[in-house]
Short mmCIF file of C-alpha atoms in Angstrom, two decimals:
data_model
loop_
_atom_site.label_atom_id
_atom_site.label_comp_id
_atom_site.label_asym_id
_atom_site.label_seq_id
_atom_site.Cartn_x
_atom_site.Cartn_y
_atom_site.Cartn_z
CA MET G 1 28.27 -5.54 1.74
CA PRO G 2 30.10 -2.94 3.87
CA VAL G 3 27.99 -0.27 5.91
CA THR G 4 30.17 2.27 7.61
CA GLY G 5 27.30 3.57 9.92
CA PRO G 6 23.81 5.18 9.87
CA GLY G 7 23.40 7.50 6.90
CA SER G 8 26.41 6.30 5.09
CA ALA G 9 25.95 5.07 1.47
CA VAL G 10 25.58 1.38 1.06
CA ILE G 11 27.93 -0.04 -1.60
CA ILE G 12 25.89 -2.26 -3.98
CA VAL G 13 28.19 -4.79 -5.45
CA GLY G 14 27.50 -5.37 -9.10
CA MET G 15 24.68 -2.70 -9.36
CA THR G 16 24.99 0.59 -11.06
CA LEU G 17 22.97 3.46 -9.69
CA PRO G 18 22.46 7.04 -11.06
CA ASP G 19 25.09 9.33 -9.69
CA ASP G 20 22.50 11.34 -7.79
CA ILE G 21 21.11 8.30 -5.92
CA THR G 22 22.42 6.50 -2.96
CA VAL G 23 20.95 3.75 -0.89
CA VAL G 24 21.41 4.07 2.85
CA PRO G 25 20.26 2.28 6.09
CA LEU G 26 17.36 3.82 7.84
CA PRO G 27 18.68 5.07 11.16
CA HIS G 28 17.09 4.64 14.54
CA PRO G 29 15.35 6.75 15.47
CA ALA G 30 14.48 7.77 11.90
CA ASP G 31 14.45 11.40 11.05
CA PRO G 32 10.85 12.55 10.51
CA TRP G 33 11.63 13.72 6.82
CA LEU G 34 12.74 10.14 6.00
CA VAL G 35 9.58 8.55 7.38
CA GLU G 36 7.26 11.12 5.66
CA GLY G 37 9.26 10.41 2.43
CA MET G 38 8.77 6.67 2.78
CA VAL G 39 5.00 7.21 3.27
CA GLN G 40 4.92 9.31 0.14
CA VAL G 41 6.62 6.50 -1.80
CA THR G 42 4.20 4.04 -0.64
CA ARG G 43 1.21 6.02 -1.46
CA GLU G 44 2.47 6.94 -5.06
CA ALA G 45 3.40 3.36 -5.61
CA MET G 46 0.07 2.04 -4.43
CA LEU G 47 -1.86 4.53 -6.63
CA ALA G 48 0.13 3.56 -9.64
CA ASP G 49 -0.08 -0.11 -9.09
CA ALA G 50 -3.52 -0.54 -7.56
CA GLY G 51 -5.43 2.68 -8.28
CA ASP G 52 -5.83 3.79 -4.70
CA ASP G 53 -3.82 4.42 -1.49
CA ASP G 54 -6.25 3.01 0.97
CA GLY G 55 -3.72 0.67 2.47
CA ALA G 56 -0.98 3.28 2.72
CA PRO G 57 0.40 3.69 6.37
CA THR G 58 0.21 7.06 8.06
CA VAL G 59 3.52 8.63 9.20
CA ARG G 60 2.88 7.73 12.75
CA GLU G 61 2.23 4.02 11.86
CA LEU G 62 5.43 3.74 9.77
CA ALA G 63 7.58 5.58 12.37
CA GLU G 64 6.50 2.73 14.93
CA LEU G 65 6.53 -0.05 12.38
CA VAL G 66 10.22 0.24 11.61
CA LEU G 67 11.27 -0.01 15.24
CA PRO G 68 12.31 -3.29 16.55
CA THR G 69 10.06 -5.26 18.99
CA ALA G 70 10.48 -8.44 21.05
CA TYR G 71 8.82 -10.29 18.15
CA ARG G 72 10.13 -8.94 14.99
CA ARG G 73 12.81 -6.64 13.51
CA ARG G 74 12.52 -4.73 10.31
CA PRO G 75 15.78 -3.52 8.82
CA THR G 76 15.01 -0.93 6.30
CA VAL G 77 17.01 0.93 3.57
CA VAL G 78 16.11 4.02 1.70
CA ALA G 79 17.10 5.48 -1.70
CA LEU G 80 17.87 9.13 -1.61
CA ASP G 81 18.26 11.72 -4.35
CA GLY G 82 21.14 13.83 -3.17
CA ARG G 83 20.07 16.80 -5.04
CA ALA G 84 16.84 17.29 -2.95
CA GLY G 85 18.48 17.84 0.52
CA GLU G 86 16.94 16.59 3.71
CA ARG G 87 13.31 16.61 2.80
CA PRO G 88 10.69 13.88 2.07
CA SER G 89 11.00 14.34 -1.66
CA ALA G 90 14.48 13.12 -1.49
CA VAL G 91 13.37 9.66 -0.64
CA VAL G 92 12.78 7.87 -4.08
CA GLY G 93 12.40 4.26 -2.74
CA HIS G 94 12.69 1.97 0.12
CA GLY G 95 13.11 -1.64 0.89
CA TYR G 96 12.77 -3.77 4.14
CA ALA G 97 13.14 -7.22 5.52
CA SER G 98 10.55 -8.02 8.44
CA LEU G 99 12.19 -10.73 10.54
CA PRO G 100 9.98 -12.85 12.90
CA LEU G 101 11.95 -13.55 16.05
CA THR G 102 9.86 -16.12 17.97
CA ASP G 103 8.71 -18.47 15.18
CA ASN G 104 9.04 -18.93 11.48
CA LEU G 105 12.73 -18.14 11.88
CA HIS G 106 13.41 -19.31 8.27
CA LEU G 107 11.22 -16.48 6.94
CA ALA G 108 11.75 -12.92 5.83
CA LEU G 109 8.82 -10.81 4.68
CA VAL G 110 10.33 -8.37 2.18
CA GLY G 111 9.21 -5.40 0.25
CA VAL G 112 10.64 -2.86 -2.11
CA ALA G 113 8.75 0.46 -3.34
CA VAL G 114 9.96 3.14 -5.74
CA ARG G 115 8.22 6.34 -6.67
CA PRO G 116 6.80 5.84 -10.31
CA ALA G 117 8.69 8.82 -11.60
CA HIS G 118 11.91 7.21 -10.70
CA ARG G 119 11.38 3.54 -11.87
CA ARG G 120 13.45 1.77 -14.38
CA ARG G 121 16.61 3.41 -13.24
CA GLY G 122 17.94 0.46 -11.25
CA ILE G 123 16.80 1.85 -7.92
CA GLY G 124 14.51 -1.15 -7.08
CA ALA G 125 17.03 -3.70 -8.06
CA ALA G 126 19.78 -1.97 -5.74
CA LEU G 127 17.32 -1.72 -2.97
CA TRP G 128 16.53 -5.49 -3.38
CA GLU G 129 20.13 -6.47 -3.33
CA GLN G 130 20.64 -4.82 -0.07
CA VAL G 131 17.32 -6.36 1.37
CA LEU G 132 18.63 -9.86 0.14
CA ALA G 133 22.05 -9.28 1.81
CA THR G 134 20.28 -8.63 5.09
CA VAL G 135 18.03 -11.78 4.50
CA ARG G 136 21.31 -13.87 4.03
CA ALA G 137 23.27 -12.40 6.85
CA GLU G 138 20.33 -13.32 9.14
CA GLY G 139 20.30 -16.85 7.97
CA ARG G 140 16.70 -16.76 6.58
CA THR G 141 15.97 -19.13 3.72
CA THR G 142 12.67 -18.15 2.37
CA CYS G 143 11.39 -14.63 1.38
CA LEU G 144 7.62 -13.75 1.23
CA ALA G 145 6.68 -10.69 -0.83
CA ALA G 146 3.10 -9.13 -1.29
CA THR G 147 2.26 -7.02 -4.30
CA GLU G 148 -0.75 -4.95 -5.47
CA HIS G 149 -2.41 -5.52 -8.76
CA PRO G 150 -5.62 -4.53 -10.64
CA ALA G 151 -8.48 -6.75 -10.25
CA ASP G 152 -8.94 -7.09 -14.04
CA VAL G 153 -6.72 -9.78 -15.44
CA PRO G 154 -5.77 -10.04 -19.15
CA ALA G 155 -7.30 -13.05 -21.04
CA ASP G 156 -4.11 -13.85 -22.85
CA PRO G 157 -2.33 -16.55 -20.93
CA ALA G 158 1.00 -15.01 -21.78
CA LEU G 159 -0.17 -12.07 -19.75
CA ARG G 160 -1.20 -14.00 -16.74
CA VAL G 161 0.46 -15.74 -13.68
CA GLU G 162 -1.47 -18.34 -11.98
CA ALA G 163 -0.86 -19.23 -8.35
CA ALA G 164 0.85 -22.62 -7.64
CA THR G 165 -2.26 -23.95 -6.15
CA GLY G 166 -4.22 -23.42 -9.30
CA SER G 167 -6.56 -20.92 -7.43
CA GLY G 168 -5.97 -17.30 -8.33
CA VAL G 169 -4.31 -15.31 -11.03
CA VAL G 170 -2.71 -11.93 -11.62
CA GLY G 171 -1.70 -9.93 -14.77
CA VAL G 172 1.86 -9.77 -15.80
CA ASP G 173 3.15 -6.33 -14.95
CA ALA G 174 6.32 -4.58 -13.65
CA ALA G 175 5.98 -6.14 -10.15
CA THR G 176 5.42 -9.70 -11.30
CA ARG G 177 8.24 -9.41 -13.79
CA PHE G 178 10.62 -7.89 -11.11
CA LEU G 179 9.95 -10.69 -8.63
CA GLN G 180 9.88 -13.64 -11.25
CA ALA G 181 13.28 -12.48 -12.33
CA ARG G 182 14.49 -12.91 -8.86
CA GLY G 183 13.25 -16.32 -8.36
CA PHE G 184 9.97 -15.74 -6.82
CA ALA G 185 6.92 -17.91 -7.60
CA LEU G 186 3.16 -16.88 -6.99
CA ALA G 187 1.90 -18.82 -4.05
CA GLN G 188 -1.33 -17.24 -3.17
CA VAL G 189 -3.77 -14.64 -4.24
CA GLU G 190 -5.98 -12.53 -2.01
CA ARG G 191 -8.69 -10.22 -3.07
CA ARG G 192 -8.90 -6.74 -1.69
CA SER G 193 -12.31 -5.26 -1.56
CA ARG G 194 -13.81 -1.98 -0.51
CA LEU G 195 -17.10 -1.57 1.39
CA GLU G 196 -18.71 1.87 1.64
CA VAL G 197 -20.43 2.09 5.06
CA PRO G 198 -22.12 5.52 5.48
CA MET G 199 -24.47 4.34 8.06
CA GLY G 200 -27.95 6.20 8.14
CA PRO G 201 -30.73 5.39 10.52
CA ASP G 202 -32.23 2.79 8.16
CA ASP G 203 -28.84 1.12 7.38
CA ALA G 204 -28.03 0.95 11.28
CA GLU G 205 -31.47 -0.53 12.06
CA ARG G 206 -31.25 -3.20 9.25
CA LEU G 207 -27.74 -4.17 10.42
CA ALA G 208 -28.85 -4.34 13.94
CA ALA G 209 -31.68 -6.56 12.74
CA MET G 210 -29.25 -8.91 11.10
CA VAL G 211 -27.06 -9.30 14.20
CA ALA G 212 -30.16 -9.99 16.30
CA ALA G 213 -31.40 -12.57 13.87
CA GLY G 214 -28.09 -14.25 14.03
CA ARG G 215 -28.40 -14.37 17.80
CA GLU G 216 -31.75 -16.02 17.67
CA ARG G 217 -30.38 -18.52 14.87
CA GLN G 218 -27.19 -19.42 16.46
CA VAL G 219 -28.33 -21.22 19.55
CA GLY G 220 -25.55 -21.92 22.03
CA TYR G 221 -23.40 -18.84 20.78
CA ASP G 222 -23.34 -15.18 21.60
CA VAL G 223 -21.43 -12.07 20.56
CA VAL G 224 -18.81 -10.19 22.53
CA SER G 225 -17.52 -6.83 21.18
CA TRP G 226 -14.97 -4.22 22.40
CA HIS G 227 -12.59 -1.55 21.17
CA GLY G 228 -9.04 -0.81 22.10
CA ARG G 229 -7.16 -3.36 24.33
CA VAL G 230 -8.24 -6.89 24.78
CA PRO G 231 -10.08 -7.46 28.19
CA ASP G 232 -8.06 -9.50 30.44
CA ARG G 233 -10.78 -12.18 30.56
CA TRP G 234 -10.32 -12.87 26.86
CA LEU G 235 -6.45 -12.63 26.46
CA GLY G 236 -5.93 -16.43 26.47
CA ASP G 237 -8.73 -16.99 23.99
CA VAL G 238 -7.52 -14.33 21.63
CA ALA G 239 -4.05 -15.82 21.86
CA GLU G 240 -5.59 -19.19 20.69
CA LEU G 241 -7.47 -17.38 17.87
CA PHE G 242 -4.31 -15.69 16.61
CA ARG G 243 -2.55 -19.16 16.70
CA ARG G 244 -5.35 -20.56 14.66
CA MET G 245 -4.73 -17.88 11.99
CA SER G 246 -1.33 -19.70 11.20
CA THR G 247 -3.03 -23.20 11.28
CA ASP G 248 -6.65 -23.00 10.16
CA VAL G 249 -6.45 -20.41 7.45
CA PRO G 250 -5.68 -21.50 3.84
CA LEU G 251 -2.05 -20.49 3.09
CA GLY G 252 -1.85 -21.88 -0.44
CA GLU G 253 1.86 -22.65 -1.16
CA LEU G 254 3.27 -20.20 1.44
CA ASP G 255 6.09 -21.48 3.47
CA HIS G 256 4.62 -20.62 6.79
CA VAL G 257 4.57 -22.53 9.93
CA GLU G 258 2.58 -22.45 13.15
CA GLU G 259 2.99 -19.17 15.18
CA VAL G 260 3.56 -19.08 18.86
CA TRP G 261 1.00 -16.86 20.68
CA ASP G 262 0.31 -16.19 24.33
CA ALA G 263 -1.35 -13.51 26.40
CA ALA G 264 1.82 -11.50 26.51
CA ARG G 265 2.10 -11.43 22.74
CA VAL G 266 -1.54 -10.42 22.35
CA ARG G 267 -0.96 -7.59 24.80
CA THR G 268 2.11 -6.41 22.83
CA ALA G 269 0.22 -6.55 19.58
CA PHE G 270 -2.43 -4.30 20.78
CA ASP G 271 -0.09 -1.99 22.50
CA GLU G 272 1.64 -1.67 19.12
CA HIS G 273 -1.61 -0.78 17.48
CA ALA G 274 -2.04 2.05 20.14
CA ALA G 275 1.52 3.26 19.46
CA ARG G 276 0.84 3.40 15.76
CA GLY G 277 -2.25 5.41 16.19
CA LEU G 278 -4.55 2.45 15.24
CA VAL G 279 -7.70 1.91 17.16
CA PRO G 280 -8.82 -1.84 17.11
CA TRP G 281 -12.59 -2.74 16.82
CA VAL G 282 -13.18 -6.34 17.71
CA SER G 283 -16.13 -8.79 17.89
CA ALA G 284 -15.95 -12.31 18.82
CA ILE G 285 -18.18 -15.36 19.05
CA ARG G 286 -18.41 -16.92 22.47
CA HIS G 287 -19.46 -20.58 22.68
CA VAL G 288 -21.68 -20.68 25.68
CA ALA G 289 -21.15 -24.17 26.94
CA THR G 290 -17.51 -23.72 27.33
CA ASP G 291 -17.43 -19.97 27.76
CA THR G 292 -14.60 -19.74 25.28
CA LEU G 293 -14.24 -17.53 22.04
CA VAL G 294 -14.38 -19.63 18.95
CA ALA G 295 -14.39 -16.90 16.26
CA PHE G 296 -13.20 -13.22 16.00
CA THR G 297 -12.74 -10.42 13.55
CA VAL G 298 -10.71 -7.16 13.76
CA LEU G 299 -11.01 -3.77 12.25
CA LEU G 300 -8.35 -1.09 12.72
CA VAL G 301 -9.08 2.61 12.40
CA PRO G 302 -6.07 5.05 12.00
CA ASP G 303 -6.58 8.06 14.18
CA GLU G 304 -5.13 10.17 11.17
CA ARG G 305 -7.55 8.72 8.66
CA PRO G 306 -10.73 8.07 10.68
CA GLU G 307 -12.82 7.77 7.56
CA ILE G 308 -11.35 4.53 6.73
CA ALA G 309 -11.19 1.02 8.50
CA TYR G 310 -8.84 -1.84 7.73
CA GLN G 311 -10.36 -5.28 7.85
CA GLU G 312 -7.69 -7.35 9.60
CA ASP G 313 -7.83 -11.01 10.82
CA THR G 314 -11.07 -12.95 10.75
CA ILE G 315 -11.34 -16.50 11.74
CA VAL G 316 -13.76 -19.22 12.84
CA MET G 317 -12.20 -22.21 14.52
CA VAL G 318 -12.47 -25.35 12.22
CA GLU G 319 -14.64 -27.32 14.66
CA HIS G 320 -17.24 -24.50 14.79
CA ARG G 321 -17.56 -23.91 11.03
CA GLY G 322 -20.67 -24.40 8.90
CA ARG G 323 -22.82 -22.30 11.07
CA ARG G 324 -22.50 -18.91 9.37
CA LEU G 325 -20.48 -17.68 12.33
CA GLY G 326 -18.11 -15.86 10.11
CA ALA G 327 -20.82 -13.66 8.60
CA TRP G 328 -22.39 -13.06 11.96
CA VAL G 329 -19.28 -11.92 13.64
CA LYS G 330 -18.46 -9.49 10.81
CA GLN G 331 -21.92 -8.13 10.88
CA ALA G 332 -21.61 -7.54 14.59
CA ASN G 333 -18.32 -5.77 14.25
CA TYR G 334 -19.54 -3.43 11.56
CA LEU G 335 -22.30 -2.51 13.90
CA ASN G 336 -19.79 -2.20 16.81
CA LEU G 337 -17.71 0.27 14.63
CA THR G 338 -20.44 2.27 13.09
CA ALA G 339 -22.14 2.74 16.47
CA GLY G 340 -19.00 3.73 18.09
CA ASP G 341 -17.12 5.66 15.28
CA PRO G 342 -19.63 7.24 12.90
CA ALA G 343 -16.86 9.17 11.16
CA CYS G 344 -15.77 5.81 9.56
CA GLY G 345 -16.90 5.87 5.78
CA GLY G 346 -15.35 2.72 4.44
CA CYS G 347 -13.58 -0.71 5.02
#
């Protein structure tokens, strides 16, 4: 699939696009109007598909996310309306293939989004064809895609898709039809919930009491909390916890193998958070006898949207489960966040 250079139209073999639309590779560095347009596309798509845009990235986040790092590359293409000129509204869709570079070299994490007003014109299909061409050129053999769906699922079996594990179901909609037509199968379902946390004095006292009760109950364990970069003392332990996220967490039928983590990768990951304008708030459970971290949870707060926090990884090592450490560490981190960032209103 020939590309003559950044900003040139991509020739989509076998696809017919409207005359006013072209698909082009995203240049590096990306022009600000392109990134802002991609953020607009993502927000509009999330609002249409899931009913909110809580998970949409900020412009700063996405501008950094599309840049290559030592651990991944993210080739990206955008669909442009040539009538709109160089402005965010000209971006009507985008697609990407995120490629791990140190492990899971068979994988590509892929995504396509199109503004609702421009759907059913062949734009999503054209973006996908270019993403797929990149995946094949990189020698990747498995694509993973994530989609957003309403929580309410139709009762009619013909309007439902069940995960291969038998646990989890989504409704048949444009996203499921698009992916199934291209050979995808539903491997796993995750629930996204929203927690309102306007912490008044009584709420804060009650949460602090819950954390204190956990400390009394969990003999032999303690809580460690911080925000920002990982303290040097805990880099190795956090690396092991991230590795365990790829081995100890249920992955359903996902074709995902163990990830390679060390202190350098942890440091890079948290430096990337800072570059994207994301402040990490972390709490971990320390096993006192071994002085090692055996559980942790991470919240990320965008500096451009301080009223919201993203609940990221949470894990308790298998050998320490069954002690309610997961609930305790999350309670501790909510207290950590609300005490240090009272502007946050929801997770």
